[in-house]
Amino acid sequence: GTILNRTTILILFAQVCAQAGQFERGLAALEESINVGLHTNERWFEAEAYRLKGDLLLHSGSDQNILSQAEACYQTARQVAIQQGAKTLAARAEASLDRLQPGARGRK
């Protein structure tokens, strides 16, 4: 009945889903990870969950709505990482933002 480390396990599961091409299932796992983290305050990899969510969203389409949602996920990932002092996760989120909008600067 424990949920210790469930957020991390769900993120790992989402990565496996992405590799298998099961993007919707991966997105559902990430949503659960984020929600569990908010409920339990287990937020070690919250930034990575948002960053990966942005990646999976991009696999589901490329219309403007999807791009906006992915950008919002990357922005959230960057903000959470900065608040937590997680420099590596902040850099990963920044790199994802740069890939989404090549040449865009001034987000720091």
PDB file of N, CA and C in Angstrom:
ATOM      1  N   GLY A   1       0.793  -1.202   0.000  1.00  0.00           N
ATOM      2  CA  GLY A   1       0.000   0.000   0.000  1.00  0.00           C
ATOM      3  C   GLY A   1       0.839   1.272   0.000  1.00  0.00           C
ATOM      4  N   THR A   2       2.150   1.151  -0.022  1.00  0.00           N
ATOM      5  CA  THR A   2       2.994   2.344   0.010  1.00  0.00           C
ATOM      6  C   THR A   2       3.084   3.003  -1.360  1.00  0.00           C
ATOM      7  N   ILE A   3       3.334   4.297  -1.344  1.00  0.00           N
ATOM      8  CA  ILE A   3       3.511   5.000  -2.617  1.00  0.00           C
ATOM      9  C   ILE A   3       4.891   5.666  -2.676  1.00  0.00           C
ATOM     10  N   LEU A   4       5.786   5.280  -1.766  1.00  0.00           N
ATOM     11  CA  LEU A   4       7.136   5.815  -1.749  1.00  0.00           C
ATOM     12  C   LEU A   4       7.825   5.538  -3.084  1.00  0.00           C
ATOM     13  N   ASN A   5       8.403   6.553  -3.658  1.00  0.00           N
ATOM     14  CA  ASN A   5       9.099   6.484  -4.946  1.00  0.00           C
ATOM     15  C   ASN A   5       8.181   6.186  -6.130  1.00  0.00           C
ATOM     16  N   ARG A   6       6.887   6.226  -5.931  1.00  0.00           N
ATOM     17  CA  ARG A   6       5.954   5.969  -7.033  1.00  0.00           C
ATOM     18  C   ARG A   6       6.133   6.980  -8.150  1.00  0.00           C
ATOM     19  N   THR A   7       6.417   8.234  -7.786  1.00  0.00           N
ATOM     20  CA  THR A   7       6.588   9.255  -8.829  1.00  0.00           C
ATOM     21  C   THR A   7       7.734   8.877  -9.762  1.00  0.00           C
ATOM     22  N   THR A   8       8.831   8.436  -9.198  1.00  0.00           N
ATOM     23  CA  THR A   8       9.997   8.069 -10.003  1.00  0.00           C
ATOM     24  C   THR A   8       9.710   6.844 -10.855  1.00  0.00           C
ATOM     25  N   ILE A   9       9.056   5.869 -10.290  1.00  0.00           N
ATOM     26  CA  ILE A   9       8.729   4.646 -11.029  1.00  0.00           C
ATOM     27  C   ILE A   9       7.806   4.970 -12.202  1.00  0.00           C
ATOM     28  N   LEU A  10       6.856   5.868 -11.990  1.00  0.00           N
ATOM     29  CA  LEU A  10       5.956   6.256 -13.073  1.00  0.00           C
ATOM     30  C   LEU A  10       6.688   7.005 -14.183  1.00  0.00           C
ATOM     31  N   ILE A  11       7.668   7.812 -13.824  1.00  0.00           N
ATOM     32  CA  ILE A  11       8.465   8.507 -14.840  1.00  0.00           C
ATOM     33  C   ILE A  11       9.259   7.497 -15.662  1.00  0.00           C
ATOM     34  N   LEU A  12       9.862   6.526 -14.992  1.00  0.00           N
ATOM     35  CA  LEU A  12      10.598   5.476 -15.707  1.00  0.00           C
ATOM     36  C   LEU A  12       9.670   4.681 -16.617  1.00  0.00           C
ATOM     37  N   PHE A  13       8.471   4.377 -16.119  1.00  0.00           N
ATOM     38  CA  PHE A  13       7.484   3.661 -16.934  1.00  0.00           C
ATOM     39  C   PHE A  13       7.115   4.492 -18.165  1.00  0.00           C
ATOM     40  N   ALA A  14       6.947   5.798 -17.992  1.00  0.00           N
ATOM     41  CA  ALA A  14       6.601   6.674 -19.115  1.00  0.00           C
ATOM     42  C   ALA A  14       7.708   6.672 -20.167  1.00  0.00           C
ATOM     43  N   GLN A  15       8.963   6.621 -19.722  1.00  0.00           N
ATOM     44  CA  GLN A  15      10.074   6.566 -20.667  1.00  0.00           C
ATOM     45  C   GLN A  15      10.039   5.275 -21.480  1.00  0.00           C
ATOM     46  N   VAL A  16       9.735   4.173 -20.827  1.00  0.00           N
ATOM     47  CA  VAL A  16       9.621   2.891 -21.520  1.00  0.00           C
ATOM     48  C   VAL A  16       8.460   2.939 -22.512  1.00  0.00           C
ATOM     49  N   CYS A  17       7.354   3.523 -22.089  1.00  0.00           N
ATOM     50  CA  CYS A  17       6.201   3.662 -22.992  1.00  0.00           C
ATOM     51  C   CYS A  17       6.583   4.472 -24.222  1.00  0.00           C
ATOM     52  N   ALA A  18       7.323   5.542 -24.030  1.00  0.00           N
ATOM     53  CA  ALA A  18       7.741   6.386 -25.154  1.00  0.00           C
ATOM     54  C   ALA A  18       8.612   5.589 -26.121  1.00  0.00           C
ATOM     55  N   GLN A  19       9.538   4.796 -25.583  1.00  0.00           N
ATOM     56  CA  GLN A  19      10.400   3.987 -26.439  1.00  0.00           C
ATOM     57  C   GLN A  19       9.599   2.945 -27.213  1.00  0.00           C
ATOM     58  N   ALA A  20       8.485   2.496 -26.636  1.00  0.00           N
ATOM     59  CA  ALA A  20       7.626   1.504 -27.288  1.00  0.00           C
ATOM     60  C   ALA A  20       6.585   2.160 -28.199  1.00  0.00           C
ATOM     61  N   GLY A  21       6.598   3.484 -28.269  1.00  0.00           N
ATOM     62  CA  GLY A  21       5.636   4.182 -29.115  1.00  0.00           C
ATOM     63  C   GLY A  21       4.250   4.307 -28.503  1.00  0.00           C
ATOM     64  N   GLN A  22       4.126   4.039 -27.212  1.00  0.00           N
ATOM     65  CA  GLN A  22       2.847   4.134 -26.518  1.00  0.00           C
ATOM     66  C   GLN A  22       2.766   5.474 -25.788  1.00  0.00           C
ATOM     67  N   PHE A  23       2.623   6.536 -26.579  1.00  0.00           N
ATOM     68  CA  PHE A  23       2.725   7.894 -26.049  1.00  0.00           C
ATOM     69  C   PHE A  23       1.567   8.261 -25.126  1.00  0.00           C
ATOM     70  N   GLU A  24       0.363   7.833 -25.450  1.00  0.00           N
ATOM     71  CA  GLU A  24      -0.785   8.139 -24.590  1.00  0.00           C
ATOM     72  C   GLU A  24      -0.645   7.474 -23.223  1.00  0.00           C
ATOM     73  N   ARG A  25      -0.188   6.244 -23.233  1.00  0.00           N
ATOM     74  CA  ARG A  25       0.016   5.526 -21.971  1.00  0.00           C
ATOM     75  C   ARG A  25       1.117   6.203 -21.151  1.00  0.00           C
ATOM     76  N   GLY A  26       2.158   6.658 -21.819  1.00  0.00           N
ATOM     77  CA  GLY A  26       3.226   7.378 -21.140  1.00  0.00           C
ATOM     78  C   GLY A  26       2.743   8.691 -20.553  1.00  0.00           C
ATOM     79  N   LEU A  27       1.908   9.410 -21.313  1.00  0.00           N
ATOM     80  CA  LEU A  27       1.354  10.670 -20.809  1.00  0.00           C
ATOM     81  C   LEU A  27       0.490  10.431 -19.572  1.00  0.00           C
ATOM     82  N   ALA A  28      -0.273   9.355 -19.592  1.00  0.00           N
ATOM     83  CA  ALA A  28      -1.118   9.039 -18.436  1.00  0.00           C
ATOM     84  C   ALA A  28      -0.249   8.743 -17.202  1.00  0.00           C
ATOM     85  N   ALA A  29       0.854   8.035 -17.406  1.00  0.00           N
ATOM     86  CA  ALA A  29       1.761   7.733 -16.289  1.00  0.00           C
ATOM     87  C   ALA A  29       2.383   9.021 -15.740  1.00  0.00           C
ATOM     88  N   LEU A  30       2.725   9.951 -16.628  1.00  0.00           N
ATOM     89  CA  LEU A  30       3.304  11.216 -16.177  1.00  0.00           C
ATOM     90  C   LEU A  30       2.292  12.057 -15.417  1.00  0.00           C
ATOM     91  N   GLU A  31       1.058  12.069 -15.884  1.00  0.00           N
ATOM     92  CA  GLU A  31       0.007  12.792 -15.156  1.00  0.00           C
ATOM     93  C   GLU A  31      -0.161  12.220 -13.753  1.00  0.00           C
ATOM     94  N   GLU A  32      -0.133  10.888 -13.663  1.00  0.00           N
ATOM     95  CA  GLU A  32      -0.257  10.257 -12.352  1.00  0.00           C
ATOM     96  C   GLU A  32       0.946  10.596 -11.479  1.00  0.00           C
ATOM     97  N   SER A  33       2.142  10.586 -12.056  1.00  0.00           N
ATOM     98  CA  SER A  33       3.346  10.926 -11.302  1.00  0.00           C
ATOM     99  C   SER A  33       3.257  12.342 -10.751  1.00  0.00           C
ATOM    100  N   ILE A  34       2.850  13.280 -11.585  1.00  0.00           N
ATOM    101  CA  ILE A  34       2.736  14.673 -11.146  1.00  0.00           C
ATOM    102  C   ILE A  34       1.689  14.804 -10.045  1.00  0.00           C
ATOM    103  N   ASN A  35       0.552  14.147 -10.223  1.00  0.00           N
ATOM    104  CA  ASN A  35      -0.516  14.228  -9.225  1.00  0.00           C
ATOM    105  C   ASN A  35      -0.120  13.577  -7.899  1.00  0.00           C
ATOM    106  N   VAL A  36       0.545  12.438  -7.962  1.00  0.00           N
ATOM    107  CA  VAL A  36       1.012  11.780  -6.739  1.00  0.00           C
ATOM    108  C   VAL A  36       2.013  12.681  -6.035  1.00  0.00           C
ATOM    109  N   GLY A  37       2.913  13.286  -6.790  1.00  0.00           N
ATOM    110  CA  GLY A  37       3.903  14.182  -6.202  1.00  0.00           C
ATOM    111  C   GLY A  37       3.272  15.377  -5.516  1.00  0.00           C
ATOM    112  N   LEU A  38       2.245  15.930  -6.129  1.00  0.00           N
ATOM    113  CA  LEU A  38       1.560  17.063  -5.509  1.00  0.00           C
ATOM    114  C   LEU A  38       0.838  16.637  -4.237  1.00  0.00           C
ATOM    115  N   HIS A  39       0.289  15.428  -4.241  1.00  0.00           N
ATOM    116  CA  HIS A  39      -0.452  14.911  -3.087  1.00  0.00           C
ATOM    117  C   HIS A  39       0.475  14.525  -1.926  1.00  0.00           C
ATOM    118  N   THR A  40       1.614  13.908  -2.253  1.00  0.00           N
ATOM    119  CA  THR A  40       2.507  13.383  -1.214  1.00  0.00           C
ATOM    120  C   THR A  40       3.712  14.287  -0.939  1.00  0.00           C
ATOM    121  N   ASN A  41       3.891  15.285  -1.761  1.00  0.00           N
ATOM    122  CA  ASN A  41       5.041  16.188  -1.696  1.00  0.00           C
ATOM    123  C   ASN A  41       6.352  15.475  -2.040  1.00  0.00           C
ATOM    124  N   GLU A  42       6.262  14.357  -2.735  1.00  0.00           N
ATOM    125  CA  GLU A  42       7.436  13.647  -3.245  1.00  0.00           C
ATOM    126  C   GLU A  42       7.714  14.231  -4.634  1.00  0.00           C
ATOM    127  N   ARG A  43       8.553  15.256  -4.670  1.00  0.00           N
ATOM    128  CA  ARG A  43       8.700  16.039  -5.898  1.00  0.00           C
ATOM    129  C   ARG A  43      10.137  16.069  -6.415  1.00  0.00           C
ATOM    130  N   TRP A  44      10.910  15.024  -6.121  1.00  0.00           N
ATOM    131  CA  TRP A  44      12.311  14.992  -6.513  1.00  0.00           C
ATOM    132  C   TRP A  44      12.495  15.134  -8.014  1.00  0.00           C
ATOM    133  N   PHE A  45      11.676  14.462  -8.788  1.00  0.00           N
ATOM    134  CA  PHE A  45      11.840  14.468 -10.239  1.00  0.00           C
ATOM    135  C   PHE A  45      10.649  15.110 -10.938  1.00  0.00           C
ATOM    136  N   GLU A  46       9.984  16.015 -10.251  1.00  0.00           N
ATOM    137  CA  GLU A  46       8.828  16.703 -10.839  1.00  0.00           C
ATOM    138  C   GLU A  46       9.228  17.436 -12.122  1.00  0.00           C
ATOM    139  N   ALA A  47      10.372  18.098 -12.105  1.00  0.00           N
ATOM    140  CA  ALA A  47      10.822  18.828 -13.295  1.00  0.00           C
ATOM    141  C   ALA A  47      10.998  17.875 -14.472  1.00  0.00           C
ATOM    142  N   GLU A  48      11.564  16.721 -14.219  1.00  0.00           N
ATOM    143  CA  GLU A  48      11.769  15.744 -15.293  1.00  0.00           C
ATOM    144  C   GLU A  48      10.436  15.208 -15.801  1.00  0.00           C
ATOM    145  N   ALA A  49       9.462  15.056 -14.923  1.00  0.00           N
ATOM    146  CA  ALA A  49       8.132  14.599 -15.350  1.00  0.00           C
ATOM    147  C   ALA A  49       7.524  15.606 -16.324  1.00  0.00           C
ATOM    148  N   TYR A  50       7.617  16.886 -16.010  1.00  0.00           N
ATOM    149  CA  TYR A  50       7.085  17.904 -16.912  1.00  0.00           C
ATOM    150  C   TYR A  50       7.854  17.956 -18.229  1.00  0.00           C
ATOM    151  N   ARG A  51       9.174  17.817 -18.159  1.00  0.00           N
ATOM    152  CA  ARG A  51       9.971  17.852 -19.391  1.00  0.00           C
ATOM    153  C   ARG A  51       9.624  16.678 -20.303  1.00  0.00           C
ATOM    154  N   LEU A  52       9.531  15.503 -19.718  1.00  0.00           N
ATOM    155  CA  LEU A  52       9.187  14.315 -20.494  1.00  0.00           C
ATOM    156  C   LEU A  52       7.765  14.421 -21.039  1.00  0.00           C
ATOM    157  N   LYS A  53       6.866  15.018 -20.264  1.00  0.00           N
ATOM    158  CA  LYS A  53       5.497  15.232 -20.746  1.00  0.00           C
ATOM    159  C   LYS A  53       5.512  16.093 -22.009  1.00  0.00           C
ATOM    160  N   GLY A  54       6.330  17.128 -22.011  1.00  0.00           N
ATOM    161  CA  GLY A  54       6.467  17.953 -23.217  1.00  0.00           C
ATOM    162  C   GLY A  54       6.951  17.140 -24.399  1.00  0.00           C
ATOM    163  N   ASP A  55       7.932  16.269 -24.169  1.00  0.00           N
ATOM    164  CA  ASP A  55       8.449  15.417 -25.239  1.00  0.00           C
ATOM    165  C   ASP A  55       7.356  14.502 -25.796  1.00  0.00           C
ATOM    166  N   LEU A  56       6.597  13.886 -24.900  1.00  0.00           N
ATOM    167  CA  LEU A  56       5.562  12.959 -25.353  1.00  0.00           C
ATOM    168  C   LEU A  56       4.435  13.693 -26.078  1.00  0.00           C
ATOM    169  N   LEU A  57       4.114  14.885 -25.622  1.00  0.00           N
ATOM    170  CA  LEU A  57       3.102  15.677 -26.322  1.00  0.00           C
ATOM    171  C   LEU A  57       3.514  15.937 -27.763  1.00  0.00           C
ATOM    172  N   LEU A  58       4.784  16.239 -27.967  1.00  0.00           N
ATOM    173  CA  LEU A  58       5.269  16.503 -29.323  1.00  0.00           C
ATOM    174  C   LEU A  58       5.141  15.285 -30.228  1.00  0.00           C
ATOM    175  N   HIS A  59       5.182  14.102 -29.639  1.00  0.00           N
ATOM    176  CA  HIS A  59       5.005  12.883 -30.435  1.00  0.00           C
ATOM    177  C   HIS A  59       3.547  12.661 -30.825  1.00  0.00           C
ATOM    178  N   SER A  60       2.635  13.354 -30.147  1.00  0.00           N
ATOM    179  CA  SER A  60       1.212  13.143 -30.437  1.00  0.00           C
ATOM    180  C   SER A  60       0.695  14.098 -31.509  1.00  0.00           C
ATOM    181  N   GLY A  61       1.512  15.026 -31.958  1.00  0.00           N
ATOM    182  CA  GLY A  61       1.083  15.940 -33.012  1.00  0.00           C
ATOM    183  C   GLY A  61       1.987  17.148 -33.082  1.00  0.00           C
ATOM    184  N   SER A  62       1.694  18.010 -34.056  1.00  0.00           N
ATOM    185  CA  SER A  62       2.540  19.191 -34.220  1.00  0.00           C
ATOM    186  C   SER A  62       1.724  20.452 -34.467  1.00  0.00           C
ATOM    187  N   ASP A  63       0.434  20.411 -34.157  1.00  0.00           N
ATOM    188  CA  ASP A  63      -0.352  21.630 -34.346  1.00  0.00           C
ATOM    189  C   ASP A  63       0.012  22.652 -33.273  1.00  0.00           C
ATOM    190  N   GLN A  64      -0.455  23.866 -33.434  1.00  0.00           N
ATOM    191  CA  GLN A  64      -0.063  24.949 -32.533  1.00  0.00           C
ATOM    192  C   GLN A  64      -0.465  24.682 -31.087  1.00  0.00           C
ATOM    193  N   ASN A  65      -1.612  24.052 -30.876  1.00  0.00           N
ATOM    194  CA  ASN A  65      -2.055  23.739 -29.518  1.00  0.00           C
ATOM    195  C   ASN A  65      -1.082  22.784 -28.824  1.00  0.00           C
ATOM    196  N   ILE A  66      -0.652  21.762 -29.534  1.00  0.00           N
ATOM    197  CA  ILE A  66       0.303  20.795 -28.986  1.00  0.00           C
ATOM    198  C   ILE A  66       1.629  21.487 -28.694  1.00  0.00           C
ATOM    199  N   LEU A  67       2.084  22.320 -29.628  1.00  0.00           N
ATOM    200  CA  LEU A  67       3.346  23.032 -29.415  1.00  0.00           C
ATOM    201  C   LEU A  67       3.267  23.937 -28.195  1.00  0.00           C
ATOM    202  N   SER A  68       2.136  24.600 -28.009  1.00  0.00           N
ATOM    203  CA  SER A  68       1.951  25.472 -26.848  1.00  0.00           C
ATOM    204  C   SER A  68       1.951  24.671 -25.551  1.00  0.00           C
ATOM    205  N   GLN A  69       1.290  23.519 -25.571  1.00  0.00           N
ATOM    206  CA  GLN A  69       1.259  22.671 -24.375  1.00  0.00           C
ATOM    207  C   GLN A  69       2.661  22.160 -24.038  1.00  0.00           C
ATOM    208  N   ALA A  70       3.406  21.745 -25.059  1.00  0.00           N
ATOM    209  CA  ALA A  70       4.763  21.253 -24.835  1.00  0.00           C
ATOM    210  C   ALA A  70       5.642  22.372 -24.284  1.00  0.00           C
ATOM    211  N   GLU A  71       5.527  23.561 -24.852  1.00  0.00           N
ATOM    212  CA  GLU A  71       6.319  24.684 -24.357  1.00  0.00           C
ATOM    213  C   GLU A  71       5.981  24.991 -22.896  1.00  0.00           C
ATOM    214  N   ALA A  72       4.701  24.937 -22.555  1.00  0.00           N
ATOM    215  CA  ALA A  72       4.292  25.175 -21.163  1.00  0.00           C
ATOM    216  C   ALA A  72       4.898  24.126 -20.238  1.00  0.00           C
ATOM    217  N   CYS A  73       4.943  22.877 -20.680  1.00  0.00           N
ATOM    218  CA  CYS A  73       5.562  21.817 -19.870  1.00  0.00           C
ATOM    219  C   CYS A  73       7.043  22.090 -19.665  1.00  0.00           C
ATOM    220  N   TYR A  74       7.741  22.479 -20.727  1.00  0.00           N
ATOM    221  CA  TYR A  74       9.164  22.774 -20.615  1.00  0.00           C
ATOM    222  C   TYR A  74       9.414  23.978 -19.703  1.00  0.00           C
ATOM    223  N   GLN A  75       8.569  24.987 -19.814  1.00  0.00           N
ATOM    224  CA  GLN A  75       8.711  26.163 -18.948  1.00  0.00           C
ATOM    225  C   GLN A  75       8.505  25.769 -17.482  1.00  0.00           C
ATOM    226  N   THR A  76       7.479  24.964 -17.241  1.00  0.00           N
ATOM    227  CA  THR A  76       7.207  24.508 -15.878  1.00  0.00           C
ATOM    228  C   THR A  76       8.370  23.675 -15.354  1.00  0.00           C
ATOM    229  N   ALA A  77       8.882  22.792 -16.199  1.00  0.00           N
ATOM    230  CA  ALA A  77      10.025  21.964 -15.803  1.00  0.00           C
ATOM    231  C   ALA A  77      11.208  22.841 -15.409  1.00  0.00           C
ATOM    232  N   ARG A  78      11.482  23.855 -16.198  1.00  0.00           N
ATOM    233  CA  ARG A  78      12.602  24.759 -15.910  1.00  0.00           C
ATOM    234  C   ARG A  78      12.374  25.504 -14.600  1.00  0.00           C
ATOM    235  N   GLN A  79      11.163  26.017 -14.406  1.00  0.00           N
ATOM    236  CA  GLN A  79      10.853  26.768 -13.188  1.00  0.00           C
ATOM    237  C   GLN A  79      10.962  25.900 -11.939  1.00  0.00           C
ATOM    238  N   VAL A  80      10.409  24.693 -12.009  1.00  0.00           N
ATOM    239  CA  VAL A  80      10.471  23.773 -10.864  1.00  0.00           C
ATOM    240  C   VAL A  80      11.924  23.432 -10.552  1.00  0.00           C
ATOM    241  N   ALA A  81      12.705  23.138 -11.588  1.00  0.00           N
ATOM    242  CA  ALA A  81      14.105  22.778 -11.381  1.00  0.00           C
ATOM    243  C   ALA A  81      14.884  23.934 -10.745  1.00  0.00           C
ATOM    244  N   ILE A  82      14.640  25.137 -11.215  1.00  0.00           N
ATOM    245  CA  ILE A  82      15.323  26.297 -10.643  1.00  0.00           C
ATOM    246  C   ILE A  82      14.932  26.473  -9.185  1.00  0.00           C
ATOM    247  N   GLN A  83      13.639  26.344  -8.883  1.00  0.00           N
ATOM    248  CA  GLN A  83      13.171  26.485  -7.495  1.00  0.00           C
ATOM    249  C   GLN A  83      13.791  25.441  -6.588  1.00  0.00           C
ATOM    250  N   GLN A  84      14.034  24.254  -7.123  1.00  0.00           N
ATOM    251  CA  GLN A  84      14.598  23.169  -6.327  1.00  0.00           C
ATOM    252  C   GLN A  84      16.122  23.186  -6.312  1.00  0.00           C
ATOM    253  N   GLY A  85      16.723  24.075  -7.088  1.00  0.00           N
ATOM    254  CA  GLY A  85      18.179  24.112  -7.173  1.00  0.00           C
ATOM    255  C   GLY A  85      18.761  22.950  -7.953  1.00  0.00           C
ATOM    256  N   ALA A  86      17.962  22.365  -8.824  1.00  0.00           N
ATOM    257  CA  ALA A  86      18.377  21.209  -9.619  1.00  0.00           C
ATOM    258  C   ALA A  86      18.924  21.702 -10.966  1.00  0.00           C
ATOM    259  N   LYS A  87      20.199  22.029 -10.980  1.00  0.00           N
ATOM    260  CA  LYS A  87      20.806  22.657 -12.155  1.00  0.00           C
ATOM    261  C   LYS A  87      20.790  21.761 -13.389  1.00  0.00           C
ATOM    262  N   THR A  88      21.037  20.489 -13.211  1.00  0.00           N
ATOM    263  CA  THR A  88      21.040  19.576 -14.356  1.00  0.00           C
ATOM    264  C   THR A  88      19.651  19.474 -14.967  1.00  0.00           C
ATOM    265  N   LEU A  89      18.625  19.355 -14.130  1.00  0.00           N
ATOM    266  CA  LEU A  89      17.262  19.272 -14.648  1.00  0.00           C
ATOM    267  C   LEU A  89      16.837  20.590 -15.291  1.00  0.00           C
ATOM    268  N   ALA A  90      17.296  21.708 -14.750  1.00  0.00           N
ATOM    269  CA  ALA A  90      17.009  23.010 -15.358  1.00  0.00           C
ATOM    270  C   ALA A  90      17.662  23.103 -16.736  1.00  0.00           C
ATOM    271  N   ALA A  91      18.884  22.614 -16.846  1.00  0.00           N
ATOM    272  CA  ALA A  91      19.584  22.629 -18.135  1.00  0.00           C
ATOM    273  C   ALA A  91      18.891  21.730 -19.152  1.00  0.00           C
ATOM    274  N   ARG A  92      18.400  20.597 -18.716  1.00  0.00           N
ATOM    275  CA  ARG A  92      17.669  19.701 -19.630  1.00  0.00           C
ATOM    276  C   ARG A  92      16.394  20.366 -20.136  1.00  0.00           C
ATOM    277  N   ALA A  93      15.676  21.034 -19.236  1.00  0.00           N
ATOM    278  CA  ALA A  93      14.453  21.736 -19.642  1.00  0.00           C
ATOM    279  C   ALA A  93      14.786  22.865 -20.605  1.00  0.00           C
ATOM    280  N   GLU A  94      15.858  23.578 -20.343  1.00  0.00           N
ATOM    281  CA  GLU A  94      16.286  24.674 -21.221  1.00  0.00           C
ATOM    282  C   GLU A  94      16.648  24.136 -22.611  1.00  0.00           C
ATOM    283  N   ALA A  95      17.330  22.996 -22.644  1.00  0.00           N
ATOM    284  CA  ALA A  95      17.684  22.378 -23.927  1.00  0.00           C
ATOM    285  C   ALA A  95      16.430  21.970 -24.701  1.00  0.00           C
ATOM    286  N   SER A  96      15.429  21.467 -23.994  1.00  0.00           N
ATOM    287  CA  SER A  96      14.168  21.102 -24.654  1.00  0.00           C
ATOM    288  C   SER A  96      13.480  22.338 -25.223  1.00  0.00           C
ATOM    289  N   LEU A  97      13.499  23.426 -24.463  1.00  0.00           N
ATOM    290  CA  LEU A  97      12.936  24.683 -24.966  1.00  0.00           C
ATOM    291  C   LEU A  97      13.675  25.159 -26.207  1.00  0.00           C
ATOM    292  N   ASP A  98      14.989  25.053 -26.191  1.00  0.00           N
ATOM    293  CA  ASP A  98      15.786  25.482 -27.336  1.00  0.00           C
ATOM    294  C   ASP A  98      15.495  24.637 -28.575  1.00  0.00           C
ATOM    295  N   ARG A  99      15.283  23.347 -28.393  1.00  0.00           N
ATOM    296  CA  ARG A  99      14.937  22.494 -29.536  1.00  0.00           C
ATOM    297  C   ARG A  99      13.560  22.840 -30.087  1.00  0.00           C
ATOM    298  N   LEU A 100      12.667  23.242 -29.190  1.00  0.00           N
ATOM    299  CA  LEU A 100      11.313  23.600 -29.618  1.00  0.00           C
ATOM    300  C   LEU A 100      11.324  24.900 -30.409  1.00  0.00           C
ATOM    301  N   GLN A 101      12.127  25.849 -29.963  1.00  0.00           N
ATOM    302  CA  GLN A 101      12.215  27.157 -30.613  1.00  0.00           C
ATOM    303  C   GLN A 101      13.673  27.493 -30.845  1.00  0.00           C
ATOM    304  N   PRO A 102      14.260  26.960 -31.895  1.00  0.00           N
ATOM    305  CA  PRO A 102      15.681  27.224 -32.148  1.00  0.00           C
ATOM    306  C   PRO A 102      15.961  28.724 -32.234  1.00  0.00           C
ATOM    307  N   GLY A 103      17.025  29.131 -31.582  1.00  0.00           N
ATOM    308  CA  GLY A 103      17.419  30.532 -31.610  1.00  0.00           C
ATOM    309  C   GLY A 103      16.751  31.387 -30.559  1.00  0.00           C
ATOM    310  N   ALA A 104      15.761  30.854 -29.849  1.00  0.00           N
ATOM    311  CA  ALA A 104      15.066  31.650 -28.818  1.00  0.00           C
ATOM    312  C   ALA A 104      15.972  31.783 -27.606  1.00  0.00           C
ATOM    313  N   ARG A 105      16.075  32.965 -27.090  1.00  0.00           N
ATOM    314  CA  ARG A 105      16.890  33.234 -25.906  1.00  0.00           C
ATOM    315  C   ARG A 105      16.143  34.158 -24.980  1.00  0.00           C
ATOM    316  N   GLY A 106      16.721  34.414 -23.840  1.00  0.00           N
ATOM    317  CA  GLY A 106      16.134  35.370 -22.915  1.00  0.00           C
ATOM    318  C   GLY A 106      15.111  34.778 -21.971  1.00  0.00           C
ATOM    319  N   ARG A 107      15.125  33.439 -21.800  1.00  0.00           N
ATOM    320  CA  ARG A 107      14.144  32.816 -20.908  1.00  0.00           C
ATOM    321  C   ARG A 107      14.621  32.792 -19.468  1.00  0.00           C
ATOM    322  N   LYS A 108      15.883  33.062 -19.245  1.00  0.00           N
ATOM    323  CA  LYS A 108      16.413  32.976 -17.872  1.00  0.00           C
ATOM    324  C   LYS A 108      16.028  34.176 -17.141  1.00  0.00           C
TER     325      LYS A 108
END
